[in-house]
Amino acid sequence: MAVFVALGAFLMTLAGGWTAQRVTDRRHLVLGLAGGLMLGVVGMDLLPEALAAAGTEVHGVPAALLLFVAGFLLAHGVERLLAARRAAHGADEHERTPEVGLTAAAAMVAHSAMDGVAIGAAFQIGEGMGVAVALAVIAHDFADGFNTFTLTTVYGNARRRALAMLFADAAAPVVGAASTLLVTIPQPVLGGYLGLFGGALLYLAAAEILPEAHHKHTAGPTLLCTIGGAAFIWLVVGIAE
């Protein structure tokens, strides 16, 4: 049942990626929407789940928040390292690095796999719990597919690579749900992962996606798309609760 339900997440992820492809003539609006979706996912979905799952504290600070900061700094460090490497070979330091896009998309795939794990674990508790978690995952997987395709292409990767990462992201929940038939991930480990991933995602939204969205474009429509993206995640989280 968990694997069957995860197929809904597969289709919703593809729908999100397809939408991102179809509006390339309004790239700044797409990026503004993606930034809002990413901000909403981090603040209203990932962090609350991370804090609930990883309840331990380290020197007075929740472990999930420490890993959140670590994820932010890790994403920043990786991007600066790749930019410096390109500059050393004569390229513009501020030029988009395809490796960052692929790494970010791979992180989205890993997150989607964890969504599948969450579906499988919930069905182990009970069918009602499983259906509730599955609906929440399916609802926000549209944003995951949208962001996966956008993150891959905005850093200069070819369309075929973006499609490959999109299909990997779509299949990941099914694989994750199937894995729960064999293993169970401890809650503290899952919470730590969500915190780390949330920090990295916030960095990409705030330092890369949103500045690019407002570059050489009027702020009003793009800002409305960003607010709309965050509001959409709020709506999804509220319905899921």
PDB file of C-alpha atoms in Angstrom:
ATOM      1  CA  MET A   1       0.000   0.000   0.000  1.00  0.00           C
ATOM      2  CA  ALA A   2       2.811   2.443   0.885  1.00  0.00           C
ATOM      3  CA  VAL A   3       4.545   1.882  -2.459  1.00  0.00           C
ATOM      4  CA  PHE A   4       1.263   2.214  -4.346  1.00  0.00           C
ATOM      5  CA  VAL A   5       0.452   5.507  -2.613  1.00  0.00           C
ATOM      6  CA  ALA A   6       3.978   6.778  -3.313  1.00  0.00           C
ATOM      7  CA  LEU A   7       3.176   6.545  -7.025  1.00  0.00           C
ATOM      8  CA  GLY A   8       0.964   9.589  -6.471  1.00  0.00           C
ATOM      9  CA  ALA A   9       4.069  11.494  -5.325  1.00  0.00           C
ATOM     10  CA  PHE A  10       5.829  10.291  -8.491  1.00  0.00           C
ATOM     11  CA  LEU A  11       3.147  11.819 -10.719  1.00  0.00           C
ATOM     12  CA  MET A  12       2.901  15.045  -8.724  1.00  0.00           C
ATOM     13  CA  THR A  13       6.673  15.576  -8.904  1.00  0.00           C
ATOM     14  CA  LEU A  14       6.606  15.169 -12.684  1.00  0.00           C
ATOM     15  CA  ALA A  15       3.740  17.673 -12.857  1.00  0.00           C
ATOM     16  CA  GLY A  16       5.832  20.224 -10.970  1.00  0.00           C
ATOM     17  CA  GLY A  17       8.812  19.737 -13.270  1.00  0.00           C
ATOM     18  CA  TRP A  18       6.606  19.953 -16.367  1.00  0.00           C
ATOM     19  CA  THR A  19       5.187  23.259 -15.126  1.00  0.00           C
ATOM     20  CA  ALA A  20       8.701  24.665 -14.595  1.00  0.00           C
ATOM     21  CA  GLN A  21       9.598  23.746 -18.184  1.00  0.00           C
ATOM     22  CA  ARG A  22       6.535  25.351 -19.742  1.00  0.00           C
ATOM     23  CA  VAL A  23       7.082  28.832 -18.311  1.00  0.00           C
ATOM     24  CA  THR A  24      10.697  29.416 -19.327  1.00  0.00           C
ATOM     25  CA  ASP A  25       9.700  32.633 -21.149  1.00  0.00           C
ATOM     26  CA  ARG A  26       8.969  34.087 -17.702  1.00  0.00           C
ATOM     27  CA  ARG A  27      12.155  32.844 -16.090  1.00  0.00           C
ATOM     28  CA  HIS A  28      12.348  35.573 -13.442  1.00  0.00           C
ATOM     29  CA  LEU A  29       8.809  34.770 -12.302  1.00  0.00           C
ATOM     30  CA  VAL A  30       9.641  31.053 -12.190  1.00  0.00           C
ATOM     31  CA  LEU A  31      12.693  31.758 -10.043  1.00  0.00           C
ATOM     32  CA  GLY A  32      10.700  34.050  -7.765  1.00  0.00           C
ATOM     33  CA  LEU A  33       8.083  31.334  -7.296  1.00  0.00           C
ATOM     34  CA  ALA A  34      10.767  28.699  -6.712  1.00  0.00           C
ATOM     35  CA  GLY A  35      12.403  30.889  -4.067  1.00  0.00           C
ATOM     36  CA  GLY A  36       9.085  31.293  -2.253  1.00  0.00           C
ATOM     37  CA  LEU A  37       8.387  27.568  -2.425  1.00  0.00           C
ATOM     38  CA  MET A  38      11.840  26.778  -1.040  1.00  0.00           C
ATOM     39  CA  LEU A  39      11.483  29.320   1.760  1.00  0.00           C
ATOM     40  CA  GLY A  40       8.072  27.922   2.680  1.00  0.00           C
ATOM     41  CA  VAL A  41       9.279  24.314   2.626  1.00  0.00           C
ATOM     42  CA  VAL A  42      12.199  25.150   4.930  1.00  0.00           C
ATOM     43  CA  GLY A  43      10.348  27.335   7.423  1.00  0.00           C
ATOM     44  CA  MET A  44       6.990  25.569   7.589  1.00  0.00           C
ATOM     45  CA  ASP A  45       7.816  21.938   6.779  1.00  0.00           C
ATOM     46  CA  LEU A  46      11.440  20.869   7.202  1.00  0.00           C
ATOM     47  CA  LEU A  47      12.404  22.772  10.357  1.00  0.00           C
ATOM     48  CA  PRO A  48       9.307  21.872  12.412  1.00  0.00           C
ATOM     49  CA  GLU A  49       9.710  18.202  11.449  1.00  0.00           C
ATOM     50  CA  ALA A  50      13.432  18.301  12.197  1.00  0.00           C
ATOM     51  CA  LEU A  51      12.897  19.825  15.641  1.00  0.00           C
ATOM     52  CA  ALA A  52      10.191  17.287  16.462  1.00  0.00           C
ATOM     53  CA  ALA A  53      12.263  14.293  15.315  1.00  0.00           C
ATOM     54  CA  ALA A  54      15.698  15.286  16.640  1.00  0.00           C
ATOM     55  CA  GLY A  55      14.794  16.312  20.164  1.00  0.00           C
ATOM     56  CA  THR A  56      18.293  16.294  21.676  1.00  0.00           C
ATOM     57  CA  GLU A  57      20.239  19.462  22.507  1.00  0.00           C
ATOM     58  CA  VAL A  58      23.944  20.181  22.184  1.00  0.00           C
ATOM     59  CA  HIS A  59      25.234  22.868  24.570  1.00  0.00           C
ATOM     60  CA  GLY A  60      21.757  24.326  24.971  1.00  0.00           C
ATOM     61  CA  VAL A  61      20.858  24.375  21.256  1.00  0.00           C
ATOM     62  CA  PRO A  62      18.631  21.788  19.512  1.00  0.00           C
ATOM     63  CA  ALA A  63      20.746  19.465  17.388  1.00  0.00           C
ATOM     64  CA  ALA A  64      18.461  20.044  14.395  1.00  0.00           C
ATOM     65  CA  LEU A  65      19.173  23.798  14.480  1.00  0.00           C
ATOM     66  CA  LEU A  66      22.916  23.237  14.707  1.00  0.00           C
ATOM     67  CA  LEU A  67      22.710  21.002  11.646  1.00  0.00           C
ATOM     68  CA  PHE A  68      20.531  23.599   9.950  1.00  0.00           C
ATOM     69  CA  VAL A  69      23.302  26.183  10.347  1.00  0.00           C
ATOM     70  CA  ALA A  70      25.858  23.575   9.268  1.00  0.00           C
ATOM     71  CA  GLY A  71      23.849  22.868   6.108  1.00  0.00           C
ATOM     72  CA  PHE A  72      23.716  26.579   5.277  1.00  0.00           C
ATOM     73  CA  LEU A  73      27.475  26.957   5.750  1.00  0.00           C
ATOM     74  CA  LEU A  74      28.174  23.739   3.856  1.00  0.00           C
ATOM     75  CA  ALA A  75      26.219  24.957   0.811  1.00  0.00           C
ATOM     76  CA  HIS A  76      27.991  28.312   0.986  1.00  0.00           C
ATOM     77  CA  GLY A  77      31.397  26.658   1.309  1.00  0.00           C
ATOM     78  CA  VAL A  78      30.822  24.275  -1.596  1.00  0.00           C
ATOM     79  CA  GLU A  79      29.669  27.087  -3.874  1.00  0.00           C
ATOM     80  CA  ARG A  80      32.624  29.319  -2.970  1.00  0.00           C
ATOM     81  CA  LEU A  81      35.049  26.437  -3.469  1.00  0.00           C
ATOM     82  CA  LEU A  82      33.679  25.678  -6.923  1.00  0.00           C
ATOM     83  CA  ALA A  83      33.660  29.375  -7.856  1.00  0.00           C
ATOM     84  CA  ALA A  84      37.292  29.763  -6.764  1.00  0.00           C
ATOM     85  CA  ARG A  85      38.223  26.678  -8.744  1.00  0.00           C
ATOM     86  CA  ARG A  86      36.630  28.098 -11.869  1.00  0.00           C
ATOM     87  CA  ALA A  87      38.355  31.446 -11.327  1.00  0.00           C
ATOM     88  CA  ALA A  88      41.708  29.677 -11.066  1.00  0.00           C
ATOM     89  CA  HIS A  89      41.081  28.238 -14.528  1.00  0.00           C
ATOM     90  CA  GLY A  90      40.248  31.634 -16.015  1.00  0.00           C
ATOM     91  CA  ALA A  91      36.472  31.600 -15.730  1.00  0.00           C
ATOM     92  CA  ASP A  92      34.367  34.316 -14.136  1.00  0.00           C
ATOM     93  CA  GLU A  93      34.156  33.701 -10.373  1.00  0.00           C
ATOM     94  CA  HIS A  94      30.493  34.747 -10.368  1.00  0.00           C
ATOM     95  CA  GLU A  95      29.518  32.515 -13.274  1.00  0.00           C
ATOM     96  CA  ARG A  96      26.992  29.792 -12.448  1.00  0.00           C
ATOM     97  CA  THR A  97      28.588  26.426 -11.768  1.00  0.00           C
ATOM     98  CA  PRO A  98      26.640  23.415 -13.099  1.00  0.00           C
ATOM     99  CA  GLU A  99      28.053  21.236 -10.306  1.00  0.00           C
ATOM    100  CA  VAL A 100      26.190  23.297  -7.701  1.00  0.00           C
ATOM    101  CA  GLY A 101      22.921  22.784  -9.550  1.00  0.00           C
ATOM    102  CA  LEU A 102      23.449  19.048  -9.804  1.00  0.00           C
ATOM    103  CA  THR A 103      24.419  18.818  -6.127  1.00  0.00           C
ATOM    104  CA  ALA A 104      21.332  20.786  -5.094  1.00  0.00           C
ATOM    105  CA  ALA A 105      19.109  18.616  -7.281  1.00  0.00           C
ATOM    106  CA  ALA A 106      20.704  15.473  -5.820  1.00  0.00           C
ATOM    107  CA  ALA A 107      19.867  16.792  -2.350  1.00  0.00           C
ATOM    108  CA  MET A 108      16.261  17.242  -3.487  1.00  0.00           C
ATOM    109  CA  VAL A 109      16.266  13.614  -4.681  1.00  0.00           C
ATOM    110  CA  ALA A 110      17.567  12.466  -1.291  1.00  0.00           C
ATOM    111  CA  HIS A 111      14.873  14.511   0.432  1.00  0.00           C
ATOM    112  CA  SER A 112      12.190  12.930  -1.771  1.00  0.00           C
ATOM    113  CA  ALA A 113      13.510   9.487  -0.855  1.00  0.00           C
ATOM    114  CA  MET A 114      13.106  10.434   2.805  1.00  0.00           C
ATOM    115  CA  ASP A 115       9.529  11.477   2.016  1.00  0.00           C
ATOM    116  CA  GLY A 116       8.962   7.935   0.769  1.00  0.00           C
ATOM    117  CA  VAL A 117      10.495   6.565   3.937  1.00  0.00           C
ATOM    118  CA  ALA A 118       8.099   8.737   5.942  1.00  0.00           C
ATOM    119  CA  ILE A 119       5.145   7.287   4.019  1.00  0.00           C
ATOM    120  CA  GLY A 120       6.299   3.721   4.640  1.00  0.00           C
ATOM    121  CA  ALA A 121       6.983   4.357   8.327  1.00  0.00           C
ATOM    122  CA  ALA A 122       3.559   5.946   8.778  1.00  0.00           C
ATOM    123  CA  PHE A 123       1.838   2.940   7.217  1.00  0.00           C
ATOM    124  CA  GLN A 124       3.739   0.746   9.680  1.00  0.00           C
ATOM    125  CA  ILE A 125       2.023   2.705  12.470  1.00  0.00           C
ATOM    126  CA  GLY A 126      -1.427   2.496  10.916  1.00  0.00           C
ATOM    127  CA  GLU A 127      -3.341   2.940   7.685  1.00  0.00           C
ATOM    128  CA  GLY A 128      -4.921   6.232   8.773  1.00  0.00           C
ATOM    129  CA  MET A 129      -1.554   7.701   9.680  1.00  0.00           C
ATOM    130  CA  GLY A 130      -0.104   6.446   6.405  1.00  0.00           C
ATOM    131  CA  VAL A 131      -2.810   8.098   4.308  1.00  0.00           C
ATOM    132  CA  ALA A 132      -2.407  11.412   6.155  1.00  0.00           C
ATOM    133  CA  VAL A 133       1.365  11.491   5.655  1.00  0.00           C
ATOM    134  CA  ALA A 134       1.021  10.388   2.030  1.00  0.00           C
ATOM    135  CA  LEU A 135      -1.395  13.238   1.260  1.00  0.00           C
ATOM    136  CA  ALA A 136       1.014  15.744   2.794  1.00  0.00           C
ATOM    137  CA  VAL A 137       3.929  14.363   0.765  1.00  0.00           C
ATOM    138  CA  ILE A 138       1.973  14.262  -2.488  1.00  0.00           C
ATOM    139  CA  ALA A 139       0.779  17.836  -1.974  1.00  0.00           C
ATOM    140  CA  HIS A 140       4.254  19.318  -1.615  1.00  0.00           C
ATOM    141  CA  ASP A 141       5.944  17.089  -4.197  1.00  0.00           C
ATOM    142  CA  PHE A 142       4.665  19.456  -6.883  1.00  0.00           C
ATOM    143  CA  ALA A 143       6.972  22.059  -5.351  1.00  0.00           C
ATOM    144  CA  ASP A 144       9.800  19.505  -5.156  1.00  0.00           C
ATOM    145  CA  GLY A 145       9.553  18.716  -8.874  1.00  0.00           C
ATOM    146  CA  PHE A 146       9.325  22.402  -9.740  1.00  0.00           C
ATOM    147  CA  ASN A 147      12.379  23.235  -7.629  1.00  0.00           C
ATOM    148  CA  THR A 148      14.441  20.262  -8.837  1.00  0.00           C
ATOM    149  CA  PHE A 149      14.090  21.229 -12.497  1.00  0.00           C
ATOM    150  CA  THR A 150      14.631  24.936 -11.750  1.00  0.00           C
ATOM    151  CA  LEU A 151      17.717  24.387  -9.579  1.00  0.00           C
ATOM    152  CA  THR A 152      19.342  22.180 -12.210  1.00  0.00           C
ATOM    153  CA  THR A 153      18.748  24.534 -15.135  1.00  0.00           C
ATOM    154  CA  VAL A 154      19.455  27.851 -13.388  1.00  0.00           C
ATOM    155  CA  TYR A 155      23.078  26.814 -12.864  1.00  0.00           C
ATOM    156  CA  GLY A 156      23.613  26.157 -16.560  1.00  0.00           C
ATOM    157  CA  ASN A 157      22.947  22.431 -16.859  1.00  0.00           C
ATOM    158  CA  ALA A 158      21.497  21.081 -20.089  1.00  0.00           C
ATOM    159  CA  ARG A 159      17.791  20.250 -20.291  1.00  0.00           C
ATOM    160  CA  ARG A 160      18.505  16.511 -20.513  1.00  0.00           C
ATOM    161  CA  ARG A 161      20.329  16.640 -17.170  1.00  0.00           C
ATOM    162  CA  ALA A 162      17.463  18.558 -15.618  1.00  0.00           C
ATOM    163  CA  LEU A 163      15.000  15.958 -16.891  1.00  0.00           C
ATOM    164  CA  ALA A 164      17.178  13.138 -15.559  1.00  0.00           C
ATOM    165  CA  MET A 165      17.239  14.741 -12.093  1.00  0.00           C
ATOM    166  CA  LEU A 166      13.486  15.357 -12.309  1.00  0.00           C
ATOM    167  CA  PHE A 167      12.762  11.681 -13.035  1.00  0.00           C
ATOM    168  CA  ALA A 168      15.148  10.643 -10.256  1.00  0.00           C
ATOM    169  CA  ASP A 169      13.307  12.971  -7.865  1.00  0.00           C
ATOM    170  CA  ALA A 170       9.966  11.537  -8.979  1.00  0.00           C
ATOM    171  CA  ALA A 171      11.100   7.938  -8.470  1.00  0.00           C
ATOM    172  CA  ALA A 172      12.764   8.617  -5.105  1.00  0.00           C
ATOM    173  CA  PRO A 173       9.568   8.488  -2.954  1.00  0.00           C
ATOM    174  CA  VAL A 174       8.660   5.105  -4.433  1.00  0.00           C
ATOM    175  CA  VAL A 175      12.154   3.773  -3.667  1.00  0.00           C
ATOM    176  CA  GLY A 176      12.036   5.262  -0.172  1.00  0.00           C
ATOM    177  CA  ALA A 177       8.643   3.731   0.580  1.00  0.00           C
ATOM    178  CA  ALA A 178       9.835   0.331  -0.661  1.00  0.00           C
ATOM    179  CA  SER A 179      12.933   0.528   1.553  1.00  0.00           C
ATOM    180  CA  THR A 180      10.775   0.590   4.699  1.00  0.00           C
ATOM    181  CA  LEU A 181       9.868  -3.007   3.978  1.00  0.00           C
ATOM    182  CA  LEU A 182      13.474  -3.828   4.934  1.00  0.00           C
ATOM    183  CA  VAL A 183      14.822  -1.131   7.283  1.00  0.00           C
ATOM    184  CA  THR A 184      13.645   1.616   9.643  1.00  0.00           C
ATOM    185  CA  ILE A 185      15.513   4.929  10.010  1.00  0.00           C
ATOM    186  CA  PRO A 186      15.762   6.169  13.627  1.00  0.00           C
ATOM    187  CA  GLN A 187      13.870   9.413  14.258  1.00  0.00           C
ATOM    188  CA  PRO A 188      16.917  11.384  15.540  1.00  0.00           C
ATOM    189  CA  VAL A 189      18.860  10.544  12.369  1.00  0.00           C
ATOM    190  CA  LEU A 190      15.938  11.597  10.190  1.00  0.00           C
ATOM    191  CA  GLY A 191      15.552  14.836  12.143  1.00  0.00           C
ATOM    192  CA  GLY A 192      19.237  15.652  11.798  1.00  0.00           C
ATOM    193  CA  TYR A 193      19.094  15.084   8.054  1.00  0.00           C
ATOM    194  CA  LEU A 194      16.064  17.372   7.696  1.00  0.00           C
ATOM    195  CA  GLY A 195      17.867  20.144   9.586  1.00  0.00           C
ATOM    196  CA  LEU A 196      20.998  19.840   7.438  1.00  0.00           C
ATOM    197  CA  PHE A 197      19.028  19.781   4.197  1.00  0.00           C
ATOM    198  CA  GLY A 198      16.886  22.733   5.302  1.00  0.00           C
ATOM    199  CA  GLY A 199      19.954  24.895   5.876  1.00  0.00           C
ATOM    200  CA  ALA A 200      21.378  24.100   2.454  1.00  0.00           C
ATOM    201  CA  LEU A 201      18.035  24.753   0.769  1.00  0.00           C
ATOM    202  CA  LEU A 202      17.629  28.103   2.510  1.00  0.00           C
ATOM    203  CA  TYR A 203      21.088  29.188   1.332  1.00  0.00           C
ATOM    204  CA  LEU A 204      20.262  28.370  -2.284  1.00  0.00           C
ATOM    205  CA  ALA A 205      16.952  30.252  -2.055  1.00  0.00           C
ATOM    206  CA  ALA A 206      18.310  33.372  -0.331  1.00  0.00           C
ATOM    207  CA  ALA A 207      21.770  33.671  -1.880  1.00  0.00           C
ATOM    208  CA  GLU A 208      21.202  32.335  -5.388  1.00  0.00           C
ATOM    209  CA  ILE A 209      17.635  31.865  -6.590  1.00  0.00           C
ATOM    210  CA  LEU A 210      16.001  35.083  -5.342  1.00  0.00           C
ATOM    211  CA  PRO A 211      18.863  37.454  -6.328  1.00  0.00           C
ATOM    212  CA  GLU A 212      18.833  35.909  -9.807  1.00  0.00           C
ATOM    213  CA  ALA A 213      15.052  36.312  -9.973  1.00  0.00           C
ATOM    214  CA  HIS A 214      15.277  40.067  -9.351  1.00  0.00           C
ATOM    215  CA  HIS A 215      18.269  40.646 -11.632  1.00  0.00           C
ATOM    216  CA  LYS A 216      17.323  43.149 -14.390  1.00  0.00           C
ATOM    217  CA  HIS A 217      13.590  42.773 -13.738  1.00  0.00           C
ATOM    218  CA  THR A 218      10.978  44.865 -11.952  1.00  0.00           C
ATOM    219  CA  ALA A 219      10.527  43.707  -8.386  1.00  0.00           C
ATOM    220  CA  GLY A 220       6.732  43.782  -8.100  1.00  0.00           C
ATOM    221  CA  PRO A 221       5.560  40.706 -10.081  1.00  0.00           C
ATOM    222  CA  THR A 222       8.547  38.627  -8.976  1.00  0.00           C
ATOM    223  CA  LEU A 223       7.973  39.513  -5.325  1.00  0.00           C
ATOM    224  CA  LEU A 224       4.310  38.534  -5.653  1.00  0.00           C
ATOM    225  CA  CYS A 225       5.383  35.149  -7.057  1.00  0.00           C
ATOM    226  CA  THR A 226       7.735  34.651  -4.107  1.00  0.00           C
ATOM    227  CA  ILE A 227       5.018  35.508  -1.602  1.00  0.00           C
ATOM    228  CA  GLY A 228       2.616  33.247  -3.491  1.00  0.00           C
ATOM    229  CA  GLY A 229       5.060  30.340  -3.343  1.00  0.00           C
ATOM    230  CA  ALA A 230       5.479  30.676   0.419  1.00  0.00           C
ATOM    231  CA  ALA A 231       1.710  31.050   0.882  1.00  0.00           C
ATOM    232  CA  PHE A 232       1.121  27.896  -1.174  1.00  0.00           C
ATOM    233  CA  ILE A 233       3.336  25.853   1.156  1.00  0.00           C
ATOM    234  CA  TRP A 234       1.511  27.361   4.154  1.00  0.00           C
ATOM    235  CA  LEU A 235      -1.780  26.244   2.618  1.00  0.00           C
ATOM    236  CA  VAL A 236      -0.439  22.743   1.953  1.00  0.00           C
ATOM    237  CA  VAL A 237       0.936  22.383   5.484  1.00  0.00           C
ATOM    238  CA  GLY A 238      -2.356  23.619   6.955  1.00  0.00           C
ATOM    239  CA  ILE A 239      -4.378  21.119   4.925  1.00  0.00           C
ATOM    240  CA  ALA A 240      -1.999  18.310   5.876  1.00  0.00           C
ATOM    241  CA  GLU A 241      -2.371  19.118   9.574  1.00  0.00           C
TER     242      GLU A 241
END
